[in-house]
Amino acid sequence: MINSGKDEDIGKLYPDMKPLIEDEELPAEEPDHPGWLPIGEILKVSHPVFENSRFLIGYHHSSNVYVLSGDYLTLIDPGNDYTIFGELEKLGYNLLDIKKIVLTHGHRDHCMGVFEILRYPPVMENKSLEIVMHAGGPEEFKKLVTEAGFPPTELKGGETINLSGFDWEVIHTPGHTIDGICLYHGPTETLISGDSVLPHAMSDADKTAGGGLDYYLYGLKQLLKKKVAHLLPGHGVPVAVTGRRTIEETYEGVMMKVIEVSAEDKITWMDGAKKLADKGLLEEVAYCCDKELALRPDNNEAMQLKAFVLNDMGRCGEAIELLDRILELRPGDAYALTAKGQALLGMAKYAESLPYFDEVLSNNPFMKEAQVFKGMALYFLGRHDEALAIDAFKSEFLARFKDQIEKKPGPGADSSGREV
């Protein structure tokens, strides 16, 4: 079972291949290539989708290539190596068996093999090959394949596409490039991840291809919503069973790039959460708080910070569950009481929120946050005069509600607000 990309694991799978060590010079000659390997055997997955499907590990200037076999052949990333198609014929396939090519993104090491296939005369004559890619892919590439008579099928993400007789979900994962997609097969919990997720490595955000760290975080969060056991990456060996952890490692690595820290800095989860909070990355703050709470379940600081960001994200019910835990451990905690009142306010339970603000203000009459939230609750309850009698609320929110207040009909006005 392949569960990592470490040197010893690669050595076991490919005894003729010596993995490169960082900063080591490239060998003068490439080692013998292991050829097409059965995906089902690598992942230890018995399912028709992988029964005859194959994996070809890429060299330094070519991506991994995946062949899904079923009603026909589908190539996922044809790489940048013209020799692979001759190797495919050794398995008994004809290039005309390839009916679809799916590109995980438009980098040369993943897509240039398309043109090697198009150089094959029967493919050009038959015109039965479909090229599938994200709509944000390189315009020049799309232009060239269209001129060759193969206009690409353009995806946006969220589609379910049939590949070789099996359904795969398309997930848009921008970040490394703007056009990155992953393919997810739910029945086997398998993700073909392109360069969005790599084992024990992380792709850079290629700004020249529309990449960015903020997009990267977005894309990875889409993947974390899926139940992923197995990972078929764009480079390196497949990952069996622990695919989700590989996605998490990439997510954590992008967060570290965002806050400009490295593994050598050895910051704590809470330090990371605070730095991410300064950048307004609330979901990432909650993630780091969860990691801290997994280590120290009663960490009050982590519980409070997570509750605060859950409130800000509108996940008020979840915030209340945490705040109740805090109040069990620290009855009368002013910040927890205020936050619980805020959560009830966010759930439109205005009357229920007032006792929490009142309890805080009975002991801390000048706590501005509690004053403001109490004013909001009173205002939404229609008790406008009481709300505006709270100076903190009046100064903080009067301008925001000014239009509504001015439109409020007076005692001598009709329903349109005009005096009668």
Short mmCIF file of C-alpha atoms in Angstrom, two decimals:
data_model
loop_
_atom_site.label_atom_id
_atom_site.label_comp_id
_atom_site.label_asym_id
_atom_site.label_seq_id
_atom_site.Cartn_x
_atom_site.Cartn_y
_atom_site.Cartn_z
CA MET A 1 0.00 0.00 0.00
CA ILE A 2 1.33 3.41 -0.96
CA ASN A 3 0.78 5.89 1.80
CA SER A 4 3.53 8.41 1.38
CA GLY A 5 5.97 9.90 -1.10
CA LYS A 6 9.07 9.23 0.99
CA ASP A 7 12.21 7.94 -0.66
CA GLU A 8 11.96 4.48 0.88
CA ASP A 9 8.38 4.06 -0.37
CA ILE A 10 9.30 5.03 -3.89
CA GLY A 11 12.24 2.64 -3.73
CA LYS A 12 9.97 -0.26 -2.86
CA LEU A 13 7.56 0.47 -5.69
CA TYR A 14 10.20 1.32 -8.29
CA PRO A 15 13.43 -0.53 -7.40
CA ASP A 16 15.11 0.73 -10.56
CA MET A 17 14.33 4.36 -9.80
CA LYS A 18 16.56 6.30 -7.41
CA PRO A 19 14.56 9.22 -5.95
CA LEU A 20 16.26 12.57 -6.16
CA ILE A 21 17.59 14.06 -2.95
CA GLU A 22 17.23 17.80 -2.55
CA ASP A 23 20.13 19.73 -4.10
CA GLU A 24 21.51 16.52 -5.65
CA GLU A 25 22.68 16.85 -9.23
CA LEU A 26 20.52 15.16 -11.85
CA PRO A 27 21.90 11.86 -13.09
CA ALA A 28 23.48 11.88 -16.52
CA GLU A 29 21.07 9.18 -17.68
CA GLU A 30 17.49 8.59 -16.69
CA PRO A 31 16.85 5.31 -14.83
CA ASP A 32 14.71 2.70 -16.51
CA HIS A 33 11.10 3.77 -16.37
CA PRO A 34 8.80 1.35 -14.54
CA GLY A 35 6.16 1.80 -17.24
CA TRP A 36 2.41 1.69 -16.82
CA LEU A 37 1.38 0.44 -13.38
CA PRO A 38 -2.13 -0.75 -12.37
CA ILE A 39 -3.89 1.88 -10.26
CA GLY A 40 -6.11 -0.67 -8.51
CA GLU A 41 -3.09 -2.61 -7.26
CA ILE A 42 -1.27 0.52 -6.14
CA LEU A 43 -4.25 1.79 -4.14
CA LYS A 44 -5.42 -1.69 -3.08
CA VAL A 45 -8.87 -0.75 -4.40
CA SER A 46 -11.11 -3.32 -6.04
CA HIS A 47 -13.58 -1.41 -8.20
CA PRO A 48 -14.37 -1.53 -11.94
CA VAL A 49 -13.23 2.10 -12.34
CA PHE A 50 -9.64 0.98 -11.71
CA GLU A 51 -9.78 -2.63 -12.89
CA ASN A 52 -7.76 -1.96 -16.04
CA SER A 53 -6.67 1.62 -15.39
CA ARG A 54 -3.00 2.57 -15.39
CA PHE A 55 -0.60 5.10 -13.90
CA LEU A 56 2.63 6.37 -15.44
CA ILE A 57 4.95 8.31 -13.15
CA GLY A 58 6.34 11.46 -14.73
CA TYR A 59 9.94 12.52 -15.04
CA HIS A 60 11.36 15.95 -14.30
CA HIS A 61 9.65 17.81 -17.15
CA SER A 62 6.50 15.76 -17.40
CA SER A 63 3.56 15.18 -15.13
CA ASN A 64 2.14 11.85 -14.07
CA VAL A 65 -0.24 10.39 -16.63
CA TYR A 66 -3.38 8.44 -15.76
CA VAL A 67 -5.32 6.20 -18.13
CA LEU A 68 -8.87 5.33 -17.09
CA SER A 69 -10.08 2.23 -18.90
CA GLY A 70 -13.67 1.18 -19.38
CA ASP A 71 -16.01 1.71 -22.31
CA TYR A 72 -13.08 3.58 -23.90
CA LEU A 73 -9.83 5.17 -22.71
CA THR A 74 -9.60 8.53 -20.94
CA LEU A 75 -6.22 10.22 -20.47
CA ILE A 76 -5.84 12.48 -17.45
CA ASP A 77 -2.95 14.87 -18.21
CA PRO A 78 -1.00 13.46 -21.18
CA GLY A 79 2.20 14.98 -19.80
CA ASN A 80 5.08 16.24 -21.88
CA ASP A 81 6.71 12.99 -22.98
CA TYR A 82 6.18 11.69 -26.52
CA THR A 83 7.42 8.19 -25.61
CA ILE A 84 4.44 7.35 -23.40
CA PHE A 85 2.08 6.59 -26.26
CA GLY A 86 4.30 3.88 -27.66
CA GLU A 87 4.36 2.38 -24.19
CA LEU A 88 0.56 2.51 -24.12
CA GLU A 89 0.41 0.48 -27.33
CA LYS A 90 2.46 -2.23 -25.60
CA LEU A 91 -0.55 -2.74 -23.30
CA GLY A 92 -2.60 -3.66 -26.35
CA TYR A 93 -4.32 -0.31 -26.82
CA ASN A 94 -4.58 1.74 -29.97
CA LEU A 95 -4.38 5.53 -29.73
CA LEU A 96 -7.84 5.63 -31.31
CA ASP A 97 -9.11 3.96 -28.12
CA ILE A 98 -8.50 7.32 -26.41
CA LYS A 99 -11.78 9.21 -26.63
CA LYS A 100 -11.21 11.87 -23.97
CA ILE A 101 -8.28 13.84 -22.60
CA VAL A 102 -8.83 15.78 -19.39
CA LEU A 103 -6.35 18.45 -18.33
CA THR A 104 -6.09 19.29 -14.63
CA HIS A 105 -4.54 22.65 -15.66
CA GLY A 106 -2.72 24.24 -18.55
CA HIS A 107 0.93 24.00 -17.54
CA ARG A 108 3.18 22.63 -20.26
CA ASP A 109 4.33 19.59 -18.29
CA HIS A 110 0.69 18.45 -18.09
CA CYS A 111 -0.77 19.38 -21.47
CA MET A 112 1.85 19.33 -24.22
CA GLY A 113 1.35 15.60 -24.78
CA VAL A 114 -1.94 16.57 -26.44
CA PHE A 115 -0.01 17.76 -29.48
CA GLU A 116 1.92 14.48 -29.67
CA ILE A 117 -1.39 12.64 -29.91
CA LEU A 118 -2.66 15.06 -32.56
CA ARG A 119 0.45 14.32 -34.65
CA TYR A 120 -0.87 10.78 -35.09
CA PRO A 121 -2.62 10.81 -38.52
CA PRO A 122 -5.54 8.47 -37.65
CA VAL A 123 -6.42 10.72 -34.67
CA MET A 124 -6.45 13.80 -36.88
CA GLU A 125 -8.53 12.04 -39.52
CA ASN A 126 -11.00 10.43 -37.12
CA LYS A 127 -11.72 13.59 -35.07
CA SER A 128 -13.32 11.48 -32.31
CA LEU A 129 -11.08 12.79 -29.53
CA GLU A 130 -12.59 15.20 -26.96
CA ILE A 131 -10.32 17.55 -25.00
CA VAL A 132 -11.75 18.60 -21.64
CA MET A 133 -10.38 21.48 -19.56
CA HIS A 134 -11.37 24.41 -17.39
CA ALA A 135 -12.71 27.50 -19.16
CA GLY A 136 -9.93 29.58 -17.60
CA GLY A 137 -7.20 27.55 -19.29
CA PRO A 138 -4.53 29.10 -21.55
CA GLU A 139 -6.14 30.87 -24.50
CA GLU A 140 -3.27 30.05 -26.84
CA PHE A 141 -3.63 26.33 -26.11
CA LYS A 142 -7.38 26.46 -26.73
CA LYS A 143 -6.79 28.34 -29.96
CA LEU A 144 -4.28 25.79 -31.24
CA VAL A 145 -6.40 22.71 -30.54
CA THR A 146 -9.46 24.44 -31.98
CA GLU A 147 -7.58 25.24 -35.18
CA ALA A 148 -6.55 21.57 -35.31
CA GLY A 149 -10.22 20.62 -35.28
CA PHE A 150 -10.58 19.71 -31.59
CA PRO A 151 -12.37 22.62 -29.86
CA PRO A 152 -12.14 21.89 -26.13
CA THR A 153 -15.06 21.17 -23.85
CA GLU A 154 -14.78 23.90 -21.23
CA LEU A 155 -15.73 23.30 -17.60
CA LYS A 156 -16.45 25.67 -14.71
CA GLY A 157 -16.45 23.21 -11.82
CA GLY A 158 -19.37 21.45 -10.17
CA GLU A 159 -20.15 19.28 -13.20
CA THR A 160 -20.35 15.51 -13.17
CA ILE A 161 -18.62 14.12 -16.26
CA ASN A 162 -18.55 10.60 -17.60
CA LEU A 163 -15.06 9.23 -18.15
CA SER A 164 -14.76 5.78 -19.70
CA GLY A 165 -18.22 4.87 -18.40
CA PHE A 166 -17.82 6.15 -14.82
CA ASP A 167 -19.00 9.42 -13.26
CA TRP A 168 -16.44 11.83 -11.82
CA GLU A 169 -17.19 15.14 -10.11
CA VAL A 170 -15.27 18.19 -11.32
CA ILE A 171 -14.00 20.44 -8.51
CA HIS A 172 -12.56 23.83 -9.42
CA THR A 173 -9.36 24.29 -7.41
CA PRO A 174 -7.69 27.54 -8.41
CA GLY A 175 -4.53 28.53 -6.59
CA HIS A 176 -1.59 26.91 -8.33
CA THR A 177 -3.19 28.25 -11.52
CA ILE A 178 -6.57 29.85 -12.10
CA ASP A 179 -7.77 26.90 -14.20
CA GLY A 180 -6.94 24.08 -11.80
CA ILE A 181 -9.46 21.26 -11.49
CA CYS A 182 -9.56 18.02 -9.52
CA LEU A 183 -11.63 14.94 -10.32
CA TYR A 184 -13.44 13.10 -7.53
CA HIS A 185 -14.82 9.57 -7.66
CA GLY A 186 -17.17 9.21 -4.70
CA PRO A 187 -17.65 5.41 -4.64
CA THR A 188 -13.90 4.83 -4.17
CA GLU A 189 -13.22 8.14 -2.34
CA THR A 190 -10.48 8.86 -4.86
CA LEU A 191 -9.21 12.28 -5.94
CA ILE A 192 -7.15 13.03 -9.04
CA SER A 193 -5.52 16.21 -7.79
CA GLY A 194 -3.25 17.57 -10.53
CA ASP A 195 -0.80 19.96 -8.90
CA SER A 196 -3.35 21.29 -6.39
CA VAL A 197 -2.29 18.62 -3.89
CA LEU A 198 1.03 16.77 -4.01
CA PRO A 199 2.39 14.28 -1.47
CA HIS A 200 5.03 15.82 0.79
CA ALA A 201 5.32 18.91 -1.41
CA MET A 202 3.39 22.03 -2.34
CA SER A 203 3.09 23.75 -5.68
CA ASP A 204 3.73 27.46 -5.85
CA ALA A 205 0.98 29.86 -6.80
CA ASP A 206 1.86 30.74 -10.40
CA LYS A 207 0.74 34.36 -10.70
CA THR A 208 1.50 34.36 -14.42
CA ALA A 209 -1.23 31.70 -14.77
CA GLY A 210 -3.69 33.50 -12.50
CA GLY A 211 -2.67 31.65 -9.33
CA GLY A 212 -2.79 33.14 -5.86
CA LEU A 213 -2.68 32.04 -2.23
CA ASP A 214 -6.21 33.30 -1.53
CA TYR A 215 -7.51 31.18 -4.42
CA TYR A 216 -5.42 28.28 -3.18
CA LEU A 217 -7.12 28.35 0.22
CA TYR A 218 -10.52 28.43 -1.47
CA GLY A 219 -9.75 25.45 -3.68
CA LEU A 220 -8.38 23.32 -0.86
CA LYS A 221 -11.43 24.03 1.28
CA GLN A 222 -13.58 22.61 -1.51
CA LEU A 223 -11.53 19.42 -1.38
CA LEU A 224 -11.78 19.18 2.41
CA LYS A 225 -15.56 19.00 2.06
CA LYS A 226 -15.14 15.64 0.32
CA LYS A 227 -14.37 12.29 1.89
CA VAL A 228 -11.00 11.52 0.31
CA ALA A 229 -9.11 8.34 1.07
CA HIS A 230 -6.95 7.95 -2.05
CA LEU A 231 -5.00 10.57 -3.95
CA LEU A 232 -3.67 10.40 -7.52
CA PRO A 233 -1.39 13.46 -7.75
CA GLY A 234 0.11 15.27 -10.70
CA HIS A 235 3.64 14.41 -9.52
CA GLY A 236 4.99 11.79 -7.16
CA VAL A 237 3.51 8.47 -6.15
CA PRO A 238 -0.16 7.90 -5.35
CA VAL A 239 -1.37 8.06 -1.77
CA ALA A 240 -3.63 5.32 -0.43
CA VAL A 241 -5.91 5.66 2.61
CA THR A 242 -4.37 8.89 3.95
CA GLY A 243 -5.38 11.18 1.10
CA ARG A 244 -7.29 13.59 3.33
CA ARG A 245 -4.25 14.14 5.52
CA THR A 246 -2.24 15.02 2.41
CA ILE A 247 -4.85 17.67 1.53
CA GLU A 248 -4.67 19.02 5.09
CA GLU A 249 -0.88 19.25 4.89
CA THR A 250 -1.18 21.33 1.73
CA TYR A 251 -3.84 23.53 3.34
CA GLU A 252 -1.61 24.11 6.34
CA GLY A 253 1.34 24.85 4.08
CA VAL A 254 -0.61 27.52 2.19
CA MET A 255 -1.68 29.09 5.51
CA MET A 256 1.97 29.28 6.54
CA LYS A 257 2.82 31.03 3.27
CA VAL A 258 -0.01 33.51 3.85
CA ILE A 259 1.28 34.50 7.29
CA GLU A 260 4.89 34.29 6.05
CA VAL A 261 6.23 31.71 8.44
CA SER A 262 8.14 28.50 7.81
CA ALA A 263 8.32 25.15 9.56
CA GLU A 264 11.57 26.29 11.20
CA ASP A 265 9.65 29.03 13.02
CA LYS A 266 7.77 26.36 15.00
CA ILE A 267 4.81 28.56 15.83
CA THR A 268 1.90 27.15 17.81
CA TRP A 269 -1.59 26.60 16.41
CA MET A 270 -2.79 29.55 18.48
CA ASP A 271 -0.02 31.81 17.18
CA GLY A 272 -1.04 30.86 13.67
CA ALA A 273 -4.72 31.43 14.44
CA LYS A 274 -4.03 34.96 15.69
CA LYS A 275 -1.94 35.85 12.63
CA LEU A 276 -4.65 34.51 10.35
CA ALA A 277 -7.28 36.47 12.30
CA ASP A 278 -5.31 39.65 11.59
CA LYS A 279 -5.75 38.88 7.88
CA GLY A 280 -9.47 38.18 8.26
CA LEU A 281 -9.18 34.50 7.30
CA LEU A 282 -11.90 33.27 9.62
CA GLU A 283 -12.28 29.69 8.38
CA GLU A 284 -8.54 29.20 8.70
CA VAL A 285 -8.66 30.60 12.25
CA ALA A 286 -11.35 28.06 13.14
CA TYR A 287 -9.25 25.27 11.60
CA CYS A 288 -6.21 26.21 13.72
CA CYS A 289 -8.37 26.45 16.85
CA ASP A 290 -9.67 22.94 16.15
CA LYS A 291 -6.10 21.67 15.90
CA GLU A 292 -5.28 23.31 19.23
CA LEU A 293 -8.41 21.90 20.87
CA ALA A 294 -7.55 18.42 19.62
CA LEU A 295 -4.37 18.71 21.69
CA ARG A 296 -5.84 20.65 24.64
CA PRO A 297 -9.64 20.28 24.71
CA ASP A 298 -10.15 22.79 27.54
CA ASN A 299 -8.01 25.58 26.12
CA ASN A 300 -10.22 28.59 26.91
CA GLU A 301 -8.39 30.90 24.52
CA ALA A 302 -8.91 28.52 21.59
CA MET A 303 -12.58 27.99 22.44
CA GLN A 304 -13.22 31.72 22.74
CA LEU A 305 -11.42 32.64 19.52
CA LYS A 306 -13.21 29.92 17.60
CA ALA A 307 -16.58 31.02 19.05
CA PHE A 308 -15.90 34.62 18.03
CA VAL A 309 -15.05 33.72 14.43
CA LEU A 310 -18.03 31.34 14.21
CA ASN A 311 -20.24 34.28 15.20
CA ASP A 312 -18.60 36.45 12.55
CA MET A 313 -19.20 33.72 9.95
CA GLY A 314 -22.87 33.48 10.93
CA ARG A 315 -22.47 29.98 12.40
CA CYS A 316 -24.10 31.11 15.61
CA GLY A 317 -25.52 27.77 16.72
CA GLU A 318 -22.04 26.23 16.69
CA ALA A 319 -20.70 29.26 18.56
CA ILE A 320 -23.28 28.79 21.32
CA GLU A 321 -22.21 25.17 21.86
CA LEU A 322 -18.65 26.33 22.47
CA LEU A 323 -19.69 29.29 24.61
CA ASP A 324 -21.78 27.05 26.84
CA ARG A 325 -18.68 24.91 27.42
CA ILE A 326 -16.70 28.03 28.35
CA LEU A 327 -19.41 29.22 30.73
CA GLU A 328 -19.46 25.82 32.43
CA LEU A 329 -15.75 26.19 33.10
CA ARG A 330 -15.81 29.96 33.75
CA PRO A 331 -19.25 31.09 34.95
CA GLY A 332 -19.76 34.83 34.55
CA ASP A 333 -17.01 35.23 31.90
CA ALA A 334 -17.93 38.63 30.46
CA TYR A 335 -16.57 37.94 26.99
CA ALA A 336 -18.31 34.57 26.72
CA LEU A 337 -21.60 36.04 27.94
CA THR A 338 -21.34 38.89 25.44
CA ALA A 339 -20.49 36.49 22.64
CA LYS A 340 -23.45 34.25 23.51
CA GLY A 341 -25.75 37.27 23.44
CA GLN A 342 -24.24 38.19 20.07
CA ALA A 343 -24.88 34.66 18.78
CA LEU A 344 -28.54 34.82 19.85
CA LEU A 345 -28.72 38.24 18.21
CA GLY A 346 -27.39 36.68 15.00
CA MET A 347 -30.15 34.06 15.22
CA ALA A 348 -32.77 36.86 15.53
CA LYS A 349 -33.50 35.83 19.13
CA TYR A 350 -33.40 39.42 20.29
CA ALA A 351 -35.36 39.07 23.54
CA GLU A 352 -33.34 35.98 24.55
CA SER A 353 -30.08 37.87 24.01
CA LEU A 354 -30.88 40.78 26.37
CA PRO A 355 -30.33 38.94 29.71
CA TYR A 356 -26.76 38.10 28.67
CA PHE A 357 -25.91 41.73 27.94
CA ASP A 358 -27.64 42.83 31.14
CA GLU A 359 -25.63 40.33 33.20
CA VAL A 360 -22.38 41.61 31.72
CA LEU A 361 -23.32 45.27 32.22
CA SER A 362 -24.40 44.70 35.82
CA ASN A 363 -20.77 43.92 36.64
CA ASN A 364 -19.06 45.82 33.82
CA PRO A 365 -21.27 48.85 33.12
CA PHE A 366 -18.76 50.44 30.75
CA MET A 367 -18.10 47.41 28.54
CA LYS A 368 -18.71 49.02 25.17
CA GLU A 369 -19.25 45.79 23.19
CA ALA A 370 -22.07 44.68 25.49
CA GLN A 371 -23.64 48.15 25.31
CA VAL A 372 -23.60 48.16 21.52
CA PHE A 373 -25.10 44.68 21.20
CA LYS A 374 -27.77 45.48 23.78
CA GLY A 375 -28.67 48.57 21.78
CA MET A 376 -28.97 46.46 18.64
CA ALA A 377 -31.25 43.96 20.39
CA LEU A 378 -33.49 46.72 21.70
CA TYR A 379 -33.60 48.40 18.32
CA PHE A 380 -34.61 45.20 16.52
CA LEU A 381 -37.30 44.66 19.17
CA GLY A 382 -38.73 48.05 18.20
CA ARG A 383 -37.64 49.70 21.46
CA HIS A 384 -35.89 52.49 19.60
CA ASP A 385 -35.86 55.09 22.35
CA GLU A 386 -34.24 52.70 24.81
CA ALA A 387 -31.68 51.71 22.21
CA LEU A 388 -30.77 55.30 21.37
CA ALA A 389 -30.43 56.12 25.07
CA ILE A 390 -27.32 53.89 25.08
CA ASP A 391 -24.52 56.28 24.07
CA ALA A 392 -22.21 53.56 22.71
CA PHE A 393 -24.94 52.22 20.42
CA LYS A 394 -25.99 55.69 19.35
CA SER A 395 -22.48 56.81 18.41
CA GLU A 396 -21.54 53.49 16.80
CA PHE A 397 -24.66 52.74 14.78
CA LEU A 398 -26.76 55.89 14.47
CA ALA A 399 -25.31 56.73 11.07
CA ARG A 400 -25.96 53.19 9.85
CA PHE A 401 -29.59 53.25 10.88
CA LYS A 402 -30.17 56.94 10.17
CA ASP A 403 -32.12 56.37 6.95
CA GLN A 404 -34.40 53.83 8.60
CA ILE A 405 -34.99 56.10 11.59
CA GLU A 406 -35.81 59.08 9.40
CA LYS A 407 -38.26 56.94 7.38
CA LYS A 408 -40.04 55.79 10.52
CA PRO A 409 -43.59 57.27 10.35
CA GLY A 410 -44.37 59.89 12.99
CA PRO A 411 -47.65 60.00 14.95
CA GLY A 412 -49.23 62.33 12.39
CA ALA A 413 -48.07 60.49 9.25
CA ASP A 414 -49.88 58.14 6.93
CA SER A 415 -48.46 54.81 5.78
CA SER A 416 -46.23 56.55 3.21
CA GLY A 417 -44.62 58.71 5.92
CA ARG A 418 -46.27 61.96 4.78
CA GLU A 419 -47.76 64.27 7.42
CA VAL A 420 -51.56 64.41 7.41
#
